[in-house]
Every structure is written in C-alpha cells, then in structure tokens.
mmCIF file of C-alpha atoms in Angstrom:
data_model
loop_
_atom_site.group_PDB
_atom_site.id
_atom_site.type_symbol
_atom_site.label_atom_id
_atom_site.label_comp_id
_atom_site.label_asym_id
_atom_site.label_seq_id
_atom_site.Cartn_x
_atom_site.Cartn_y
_atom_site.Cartn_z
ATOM 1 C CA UNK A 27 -92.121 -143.936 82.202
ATOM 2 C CA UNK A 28 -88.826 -143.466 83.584
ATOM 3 C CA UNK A 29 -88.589 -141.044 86.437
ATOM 4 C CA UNK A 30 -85.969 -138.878 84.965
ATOM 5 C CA UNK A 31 -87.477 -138.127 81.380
ATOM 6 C CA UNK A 32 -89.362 -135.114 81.270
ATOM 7 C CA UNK A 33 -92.444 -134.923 80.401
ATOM 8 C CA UNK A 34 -92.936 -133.621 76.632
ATOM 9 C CA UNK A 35 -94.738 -130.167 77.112
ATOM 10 C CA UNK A 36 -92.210 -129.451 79.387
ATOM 11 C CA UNK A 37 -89.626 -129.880 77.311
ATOM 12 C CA UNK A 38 -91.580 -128.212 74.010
ATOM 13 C CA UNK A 39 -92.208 -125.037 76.832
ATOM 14 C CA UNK A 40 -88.356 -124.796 77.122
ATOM 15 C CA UNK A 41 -87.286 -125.310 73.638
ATOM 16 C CA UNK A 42 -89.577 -122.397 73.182
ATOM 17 C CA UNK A 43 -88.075 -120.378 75.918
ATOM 18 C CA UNK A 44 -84.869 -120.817 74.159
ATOM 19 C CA UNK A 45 -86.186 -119.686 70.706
ATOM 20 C CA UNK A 46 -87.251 -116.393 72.833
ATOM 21 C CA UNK A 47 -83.808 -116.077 74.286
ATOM 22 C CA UNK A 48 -81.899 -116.754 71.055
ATOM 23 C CA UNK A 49 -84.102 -113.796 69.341
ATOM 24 C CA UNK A 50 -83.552 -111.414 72.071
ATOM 25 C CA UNK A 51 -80.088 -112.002 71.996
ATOM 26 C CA UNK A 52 -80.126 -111.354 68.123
ATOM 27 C CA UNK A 53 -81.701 -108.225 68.858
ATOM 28 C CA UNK A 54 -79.753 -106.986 70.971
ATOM 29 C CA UNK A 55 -76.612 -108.000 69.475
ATOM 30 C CA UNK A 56 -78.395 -105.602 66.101
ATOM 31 C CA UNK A 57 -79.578 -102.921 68.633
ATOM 32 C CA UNK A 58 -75.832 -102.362 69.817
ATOM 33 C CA UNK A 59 -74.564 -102.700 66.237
ATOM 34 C CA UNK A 60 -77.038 -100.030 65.235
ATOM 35 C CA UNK A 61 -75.934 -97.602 68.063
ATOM 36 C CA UNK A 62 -72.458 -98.435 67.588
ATOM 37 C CA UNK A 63 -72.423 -97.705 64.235
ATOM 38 C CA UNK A 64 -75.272 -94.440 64.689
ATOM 39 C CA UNK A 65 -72.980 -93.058 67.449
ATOM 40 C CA UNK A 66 -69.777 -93.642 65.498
ATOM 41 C CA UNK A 67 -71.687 -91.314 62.545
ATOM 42 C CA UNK A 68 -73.155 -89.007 64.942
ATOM 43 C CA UNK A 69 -69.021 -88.925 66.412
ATOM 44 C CA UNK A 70 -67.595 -88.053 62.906
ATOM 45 C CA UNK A 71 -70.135 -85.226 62.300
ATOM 46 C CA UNK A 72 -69.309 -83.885 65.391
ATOM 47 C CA UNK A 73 -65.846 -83.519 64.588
ATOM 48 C CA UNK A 74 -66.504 -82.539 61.038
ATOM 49 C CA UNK A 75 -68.427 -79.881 62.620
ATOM 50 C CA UNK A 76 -65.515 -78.714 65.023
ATOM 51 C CA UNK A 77 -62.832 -78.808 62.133
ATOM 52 C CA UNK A 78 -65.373 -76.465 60.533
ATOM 53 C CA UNK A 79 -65.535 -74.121 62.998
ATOM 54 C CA UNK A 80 -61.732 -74.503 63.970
ATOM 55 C CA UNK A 81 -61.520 -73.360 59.657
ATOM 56 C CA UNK A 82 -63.856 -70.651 60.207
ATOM 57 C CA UNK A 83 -62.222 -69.256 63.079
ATOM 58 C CA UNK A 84 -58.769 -68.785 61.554
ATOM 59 C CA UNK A 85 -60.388 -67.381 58.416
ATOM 60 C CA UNK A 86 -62.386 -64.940 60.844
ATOM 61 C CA UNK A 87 -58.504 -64.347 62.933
ATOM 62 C CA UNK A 88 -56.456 -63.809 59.315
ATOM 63 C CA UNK A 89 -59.104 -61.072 58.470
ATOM 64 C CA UNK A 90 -59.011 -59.452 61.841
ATOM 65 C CA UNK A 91 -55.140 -59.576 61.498
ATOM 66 C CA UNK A 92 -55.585 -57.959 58.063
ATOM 67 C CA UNK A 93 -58.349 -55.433 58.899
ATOM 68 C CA UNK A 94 -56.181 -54.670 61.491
ATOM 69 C CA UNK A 95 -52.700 -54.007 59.331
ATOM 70 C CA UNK A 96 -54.721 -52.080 56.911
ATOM 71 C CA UNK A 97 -55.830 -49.652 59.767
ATOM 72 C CA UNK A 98 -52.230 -49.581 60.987
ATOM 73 C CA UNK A 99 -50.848 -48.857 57.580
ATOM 74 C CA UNK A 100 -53.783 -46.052 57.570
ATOM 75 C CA UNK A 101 -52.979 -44.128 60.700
ATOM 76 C CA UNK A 102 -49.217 -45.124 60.686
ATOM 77 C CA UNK A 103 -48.097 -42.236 58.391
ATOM 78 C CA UNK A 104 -49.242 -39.826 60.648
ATOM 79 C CA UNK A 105 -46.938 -41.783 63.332
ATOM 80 C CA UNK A 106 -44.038 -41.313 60.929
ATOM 81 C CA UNK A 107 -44.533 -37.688 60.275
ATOM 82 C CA UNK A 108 -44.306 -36.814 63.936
ATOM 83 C CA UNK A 109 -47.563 -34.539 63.550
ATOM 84 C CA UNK A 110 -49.643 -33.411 67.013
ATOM 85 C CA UNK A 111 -52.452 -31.022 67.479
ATOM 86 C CA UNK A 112 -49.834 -28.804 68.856
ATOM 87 C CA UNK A 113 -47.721 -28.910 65.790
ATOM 88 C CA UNK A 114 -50.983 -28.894 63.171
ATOM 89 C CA UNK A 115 -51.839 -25.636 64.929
ATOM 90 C CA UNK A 116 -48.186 -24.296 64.585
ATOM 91 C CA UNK A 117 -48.633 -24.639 60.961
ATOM 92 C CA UNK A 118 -52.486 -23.427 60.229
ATOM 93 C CA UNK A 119 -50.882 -20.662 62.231
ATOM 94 C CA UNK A 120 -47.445 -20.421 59.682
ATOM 95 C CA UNK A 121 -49.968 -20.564 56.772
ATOM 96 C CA UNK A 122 -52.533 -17.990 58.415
ATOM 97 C CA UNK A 123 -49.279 -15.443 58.636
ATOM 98 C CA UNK A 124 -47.997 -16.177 54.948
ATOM 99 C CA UNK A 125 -51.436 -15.153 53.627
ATOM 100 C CA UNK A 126 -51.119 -12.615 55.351
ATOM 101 C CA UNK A 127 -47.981 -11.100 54.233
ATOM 102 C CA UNK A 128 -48.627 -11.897 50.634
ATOM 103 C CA UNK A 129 -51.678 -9.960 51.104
ATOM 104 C CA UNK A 130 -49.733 -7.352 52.322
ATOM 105 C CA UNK A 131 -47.292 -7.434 50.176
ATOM 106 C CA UNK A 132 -50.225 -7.499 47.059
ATOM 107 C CA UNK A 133 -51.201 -4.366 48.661
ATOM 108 C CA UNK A 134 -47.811 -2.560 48.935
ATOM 109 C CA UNK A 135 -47.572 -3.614 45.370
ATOM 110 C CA UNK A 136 -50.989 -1.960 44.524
ATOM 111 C CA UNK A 137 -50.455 1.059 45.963
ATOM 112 C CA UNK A 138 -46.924 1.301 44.556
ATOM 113 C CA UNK A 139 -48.836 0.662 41.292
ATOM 114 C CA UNK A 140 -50.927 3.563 42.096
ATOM 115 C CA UNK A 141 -48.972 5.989 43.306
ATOM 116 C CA UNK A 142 -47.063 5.536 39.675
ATOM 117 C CA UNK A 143 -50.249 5.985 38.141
ATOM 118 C CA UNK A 144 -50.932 9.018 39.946
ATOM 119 C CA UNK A 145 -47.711 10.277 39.327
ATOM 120 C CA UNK A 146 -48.239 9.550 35.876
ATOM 121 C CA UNK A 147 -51.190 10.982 35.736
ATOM 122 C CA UNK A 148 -49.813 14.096 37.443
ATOM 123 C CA UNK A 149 -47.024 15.185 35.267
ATOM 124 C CA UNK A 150 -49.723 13.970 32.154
ATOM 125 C CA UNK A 151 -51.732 16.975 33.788
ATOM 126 C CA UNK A 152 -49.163 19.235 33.892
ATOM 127 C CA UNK A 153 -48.704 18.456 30.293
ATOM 128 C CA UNK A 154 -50.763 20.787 28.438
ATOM 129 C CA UNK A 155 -49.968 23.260 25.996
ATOM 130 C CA UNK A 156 -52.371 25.551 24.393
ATOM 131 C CA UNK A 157 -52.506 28.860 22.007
ATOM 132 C CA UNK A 158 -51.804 30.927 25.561
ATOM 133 C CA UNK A 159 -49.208 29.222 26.749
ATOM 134 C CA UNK A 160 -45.741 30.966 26.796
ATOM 135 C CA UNK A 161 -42.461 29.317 25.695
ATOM 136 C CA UNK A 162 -39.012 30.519 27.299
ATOM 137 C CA UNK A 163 -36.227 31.253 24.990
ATOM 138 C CA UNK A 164 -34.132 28.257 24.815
ATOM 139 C CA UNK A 165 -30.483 29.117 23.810
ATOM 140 C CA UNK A 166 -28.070 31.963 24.124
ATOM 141 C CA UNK A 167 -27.926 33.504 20.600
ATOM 142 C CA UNK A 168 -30.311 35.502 17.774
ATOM 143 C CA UNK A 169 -32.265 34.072 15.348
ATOM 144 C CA UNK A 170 -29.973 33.450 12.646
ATOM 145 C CA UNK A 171 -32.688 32.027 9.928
ATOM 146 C CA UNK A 172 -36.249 32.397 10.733
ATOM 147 C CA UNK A 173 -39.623 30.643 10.790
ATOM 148 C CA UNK A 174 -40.946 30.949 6.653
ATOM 149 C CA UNK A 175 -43.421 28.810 5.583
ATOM 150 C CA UNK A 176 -45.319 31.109 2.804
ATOM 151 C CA UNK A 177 -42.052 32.232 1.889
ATOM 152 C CA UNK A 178 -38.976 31.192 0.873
ATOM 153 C CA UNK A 179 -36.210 32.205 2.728
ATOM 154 C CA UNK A 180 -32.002 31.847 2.029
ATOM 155 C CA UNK A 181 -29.737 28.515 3.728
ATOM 156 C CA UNK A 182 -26.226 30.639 3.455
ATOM 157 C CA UNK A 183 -24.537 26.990 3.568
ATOM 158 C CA UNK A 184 -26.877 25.587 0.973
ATOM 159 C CA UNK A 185 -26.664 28.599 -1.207
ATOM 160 C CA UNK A 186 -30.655 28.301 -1.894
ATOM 161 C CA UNK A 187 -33.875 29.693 -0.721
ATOM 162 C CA UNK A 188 -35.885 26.916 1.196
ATOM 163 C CA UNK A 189 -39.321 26.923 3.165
ATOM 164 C CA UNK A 190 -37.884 26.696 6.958
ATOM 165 C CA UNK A 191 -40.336 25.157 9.433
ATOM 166 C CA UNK A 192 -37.874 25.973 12.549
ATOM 167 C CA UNK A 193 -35.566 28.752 14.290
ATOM 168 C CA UNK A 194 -32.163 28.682 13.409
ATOM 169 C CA UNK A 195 -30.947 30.220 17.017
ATOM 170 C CA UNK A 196 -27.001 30.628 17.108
ATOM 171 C CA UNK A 197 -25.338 29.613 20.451
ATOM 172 C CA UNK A 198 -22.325 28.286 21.527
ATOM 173 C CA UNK A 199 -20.325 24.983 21.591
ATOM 174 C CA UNK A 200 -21.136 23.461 24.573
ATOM 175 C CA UNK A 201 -23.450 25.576 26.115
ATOM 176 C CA UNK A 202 -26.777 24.086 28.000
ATOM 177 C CA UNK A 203 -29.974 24.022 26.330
ATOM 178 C CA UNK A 204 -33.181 23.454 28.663
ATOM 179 C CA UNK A 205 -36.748 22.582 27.602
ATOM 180 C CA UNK A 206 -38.701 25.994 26.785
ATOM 181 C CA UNK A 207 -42.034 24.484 28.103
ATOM 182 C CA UNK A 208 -43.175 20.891 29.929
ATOM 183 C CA UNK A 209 -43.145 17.549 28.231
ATOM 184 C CA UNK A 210 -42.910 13.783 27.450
ATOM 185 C CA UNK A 211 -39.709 12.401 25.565
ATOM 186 C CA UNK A 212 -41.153 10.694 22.857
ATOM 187 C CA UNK A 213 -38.574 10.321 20.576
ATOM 188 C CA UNK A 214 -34.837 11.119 20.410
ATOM 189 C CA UNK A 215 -32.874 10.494 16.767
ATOM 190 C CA UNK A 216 -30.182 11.396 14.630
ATOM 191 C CA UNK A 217 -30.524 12.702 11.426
ATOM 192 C CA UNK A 218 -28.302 14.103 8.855
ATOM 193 C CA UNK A 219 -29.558 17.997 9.051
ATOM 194 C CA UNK A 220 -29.756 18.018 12.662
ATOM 195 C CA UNK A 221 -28.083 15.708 14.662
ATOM 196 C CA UNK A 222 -28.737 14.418 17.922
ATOM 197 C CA UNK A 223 -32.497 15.531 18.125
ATOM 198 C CA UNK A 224 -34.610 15.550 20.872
ATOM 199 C CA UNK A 225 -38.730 15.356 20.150
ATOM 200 C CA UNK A 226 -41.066 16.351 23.364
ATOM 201 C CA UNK A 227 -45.028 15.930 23.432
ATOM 202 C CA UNK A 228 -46.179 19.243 25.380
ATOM 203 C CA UNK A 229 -49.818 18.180 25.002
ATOM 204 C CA UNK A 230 -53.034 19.316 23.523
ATOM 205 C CA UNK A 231 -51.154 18.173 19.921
ATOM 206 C CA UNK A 232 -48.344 20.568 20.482
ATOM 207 C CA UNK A 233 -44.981 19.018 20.192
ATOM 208 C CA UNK A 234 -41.249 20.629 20.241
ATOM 209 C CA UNK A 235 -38.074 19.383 18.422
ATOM 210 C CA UNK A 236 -34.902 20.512 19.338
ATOM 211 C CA UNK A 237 -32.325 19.457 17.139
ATOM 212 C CA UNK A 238 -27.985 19.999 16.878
ATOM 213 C CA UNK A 239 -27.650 18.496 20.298
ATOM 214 C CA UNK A 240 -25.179 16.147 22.723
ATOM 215 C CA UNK A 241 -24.788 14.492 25.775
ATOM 216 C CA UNK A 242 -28.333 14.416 25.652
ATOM 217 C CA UNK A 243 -29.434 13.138 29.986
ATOM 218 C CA UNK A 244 -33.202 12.456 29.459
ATOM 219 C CA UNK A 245 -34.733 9.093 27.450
ATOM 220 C CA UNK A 246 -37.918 8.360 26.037
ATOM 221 C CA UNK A 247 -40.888 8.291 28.508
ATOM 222 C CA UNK A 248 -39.396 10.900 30.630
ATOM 223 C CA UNK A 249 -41.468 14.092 32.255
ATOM 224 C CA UNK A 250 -39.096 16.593 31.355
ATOM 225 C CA UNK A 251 -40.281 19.889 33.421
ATOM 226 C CA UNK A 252 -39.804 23.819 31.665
ATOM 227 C CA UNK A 253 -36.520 24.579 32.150
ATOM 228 C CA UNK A 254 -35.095 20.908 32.434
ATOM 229 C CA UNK A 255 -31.809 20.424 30.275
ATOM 230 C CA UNK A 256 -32.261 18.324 27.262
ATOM 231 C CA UNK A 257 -28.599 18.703 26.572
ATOM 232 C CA UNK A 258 -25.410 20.677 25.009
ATOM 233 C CA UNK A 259 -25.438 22.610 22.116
ATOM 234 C CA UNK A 260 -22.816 20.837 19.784
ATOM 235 C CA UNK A 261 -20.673 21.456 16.331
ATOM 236 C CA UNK A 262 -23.388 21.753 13.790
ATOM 237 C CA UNK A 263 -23.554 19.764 10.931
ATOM 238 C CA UNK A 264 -22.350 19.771 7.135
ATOM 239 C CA UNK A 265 -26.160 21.487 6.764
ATOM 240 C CA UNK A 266 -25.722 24.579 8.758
ATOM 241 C CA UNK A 267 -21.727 24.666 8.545
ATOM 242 C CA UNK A 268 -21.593 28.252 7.387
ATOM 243 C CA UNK A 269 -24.483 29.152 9.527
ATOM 244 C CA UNK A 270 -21.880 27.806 12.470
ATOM 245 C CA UNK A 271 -23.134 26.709 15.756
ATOM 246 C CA UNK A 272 -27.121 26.882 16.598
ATOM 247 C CA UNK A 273 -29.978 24.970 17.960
ATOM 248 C CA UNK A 274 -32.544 23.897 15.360
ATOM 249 C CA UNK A 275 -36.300 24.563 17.469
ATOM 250 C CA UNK A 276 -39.268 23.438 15.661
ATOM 251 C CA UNK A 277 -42.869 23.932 17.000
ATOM 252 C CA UNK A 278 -45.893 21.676 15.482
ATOM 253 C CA UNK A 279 -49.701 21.886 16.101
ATOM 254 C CA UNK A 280 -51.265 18.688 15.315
ATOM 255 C CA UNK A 281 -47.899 17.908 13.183
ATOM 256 C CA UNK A 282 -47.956 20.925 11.492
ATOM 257 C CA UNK A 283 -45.396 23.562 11.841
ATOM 258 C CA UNK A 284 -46.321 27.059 13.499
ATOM 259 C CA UNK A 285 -44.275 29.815 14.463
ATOM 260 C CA UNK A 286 -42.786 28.962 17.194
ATOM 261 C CA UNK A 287 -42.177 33.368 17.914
ATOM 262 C CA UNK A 288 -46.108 33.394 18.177
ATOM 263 C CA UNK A 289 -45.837 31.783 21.659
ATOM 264 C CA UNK A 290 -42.722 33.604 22.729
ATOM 265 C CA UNK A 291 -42.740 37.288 25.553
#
C-alpha cells in the first residue's frame, strides 16, 4: 500500500463530514433567507402601521382644528358685539327703567281713565230730574201760545187751531237763552218749524227741547249745567212768522209731552 493513500474509512469518515457541512450550510443559507424575508414583512407592517397612525393623527388634528373653528364661530359674535358684564348690566338696567315707566305711564293713563269716569259719573249724578224739580224761565218774553194737548188751540201764522206740545215764549233777536235745568246734549238738529234745535236729557226720562236757536256753543255729549247758554234766540221761521221772534220749549216725560208750567215758581 502506498504510504500516501489513505486508508478507506478515513476517507468514507470525511466524505461524510462534508455531507454534514454541505447541509448545514444549506440550512443556514434557508435560515437567513427565512429571516430576511420574515424581517423584511415584519419591516413593512411596521411602517404600514406608522402611516396608519401618521393618517389617524391628521384626521384626529383636522377635527380639533374644526371643533375648534366651530367654538370660535360660537363665542366670536359676542367678540363682535363688544358686549361685557358691565355693559349687559347697563342694559338689564335700561330695560328694568323702561318697564318701569310704561308701567307708570299705564297707570297715569288709568287714572286719567278714571278720573273721566268719575267725572262722568259725576255730572250723570247731577243729572236727575224728577216731578219736584223746578225749571228756571228760559227767555225774556210771555207766553205767546201755550201748552194744549186736550185742546186745540189757534197758530195766528197758520190760521188754524193745532194741539201744541210746547211754549211759544216771545223774546228778542239775539238775546241769550240758557238751559232752565241740568243736562246731556243728545241731539242738536234743524228742522223746518223750529230751526236750529237743541235736545237735552235731564234724567229720570225727562228731556227738554229748545228750538228757534243760533250760534248754538255746546255739542252732543256735553254736561250742560242750569243756567249754561245753549245759544241766541234767532229770526223765527216761515212757521211762527206772524207770531215773530220766540223760543219754542218743549218738556217730555218718557217722550211724552207735559206741561212744561207744571214745573215752573
């Protein structure tokens, strides 16, 4: 056997050895492949996961921003308007002193309201006629036709007998005729027969009509007190012409005429 040859288990032991080597050499070479390739993943979701949170972080900053402007845009008009506590209280004070004077002035206008009504109420009082009452004489001149109502009795301009409800008291052009008791305008007219006519309400359903008057001061709704001027005696008209001037005074009860001498000193 020649010195240098090897002997054959030797060299089957190191072929052997070399199979070993060879396999851990594959196995390494497909361990680092693996972990390459694992950490190369596990690098990827790792970033995947910081691009998420770099997403989620500007969505959670645009909503802060916006939350944010919306509670700017909220408190910002009172910015604008200037208002302070100081100023608030200036006007809750303003408002406190307008109430105020309305009420006031709601309560001037009530007792305004009421002192009308009591006025009212006052010359309604004073108002009252009755069967003892007295009525002043209320021109200058004498009877010239008198009261007749069961009787006929003679109209000198007519030239007939008639029923007359009124005096016919003569006067004179001009002169001033005043209210022979207390009443209420309630009507002022003219008529044919007796002119400008005056009508007052003297209460308890008496009324008085004075008729053949002008310049006539008073209007309906007035108090007119006894011995108030209701007006002038004027011309009289185409009814009474021969009778000449004269105040036509009419006395009812209830609407009815009455004799208005009955209530007369």
């Amino acid at each position: 056997m020649n010195k240098n040859e090897k002997p054959s288990f030797l060299r089957g032991k190191g072929a052997a050895v070399g199979i070993v080597i060879c396999f851990v050499a594959v196995i390494a070479m497909v361990g680092a492949y693996t972990f390459n390739n694992y950490q190369s993943q596990i690098n990827e979701q790792v970033a995947k996961a910081d691009e998420q949170a770099e997403n989620l972080t500007e969505d959670n900053g645009e909503d802060t921003t916006s939350e944010e402007t919306t509670a700017d845009e909220i408190v910002q008009p009172e910015a604008d308007d200037g208002s302070d506590p100081a100023s608030e209280t200036e006007t809750e004070e303003q408002m406190q002193e307008e109430t105020m004077t309305e009420e006031q002035s709601e309560g001037n206008t009530e007792s305004a309201d009421d002192n009308a009504e009591a006025a009212g109420t006052a010359s309604e009082a004073e108002v009252w006629f009755s069967e003892e009452s007295t009525l002043t004489w209320p021109a200058s001149g004498a009877v010239l036709i008198g009261y007749s109502m069961d009787q006929t009795v003679f109209f000198p301009t007519l030239e007939q007998y008639k029923y007359n409800p009124a005096l016919i008291i003569g006067g004179e052009v001009g002169e001033t005729i005043a209210a022979s008791a207390a009443g209420i305008v309630t009507n002022i007219e003219e008529t044919a027969q007796t002119g400008t006519t005056v009508t007052l309400d003297m209460g308890n359903g008496y009324t008085a009509v004075y008729g053949q008057l002008t310049d006539v001061p008073v209007a309906i709704g007035d108090y007119v007190a006894s011995g108030e001027i209701l007006g002038s005696l004027s011309e009289p008209t185409i009814y009474y012409s021969v009778e000449g001037p004269n105040l036509y005074f009419e006395i009812l009860k209830d609407g009815e005429p009455v004799d208005p001498t009955n209530f007369m000193e």
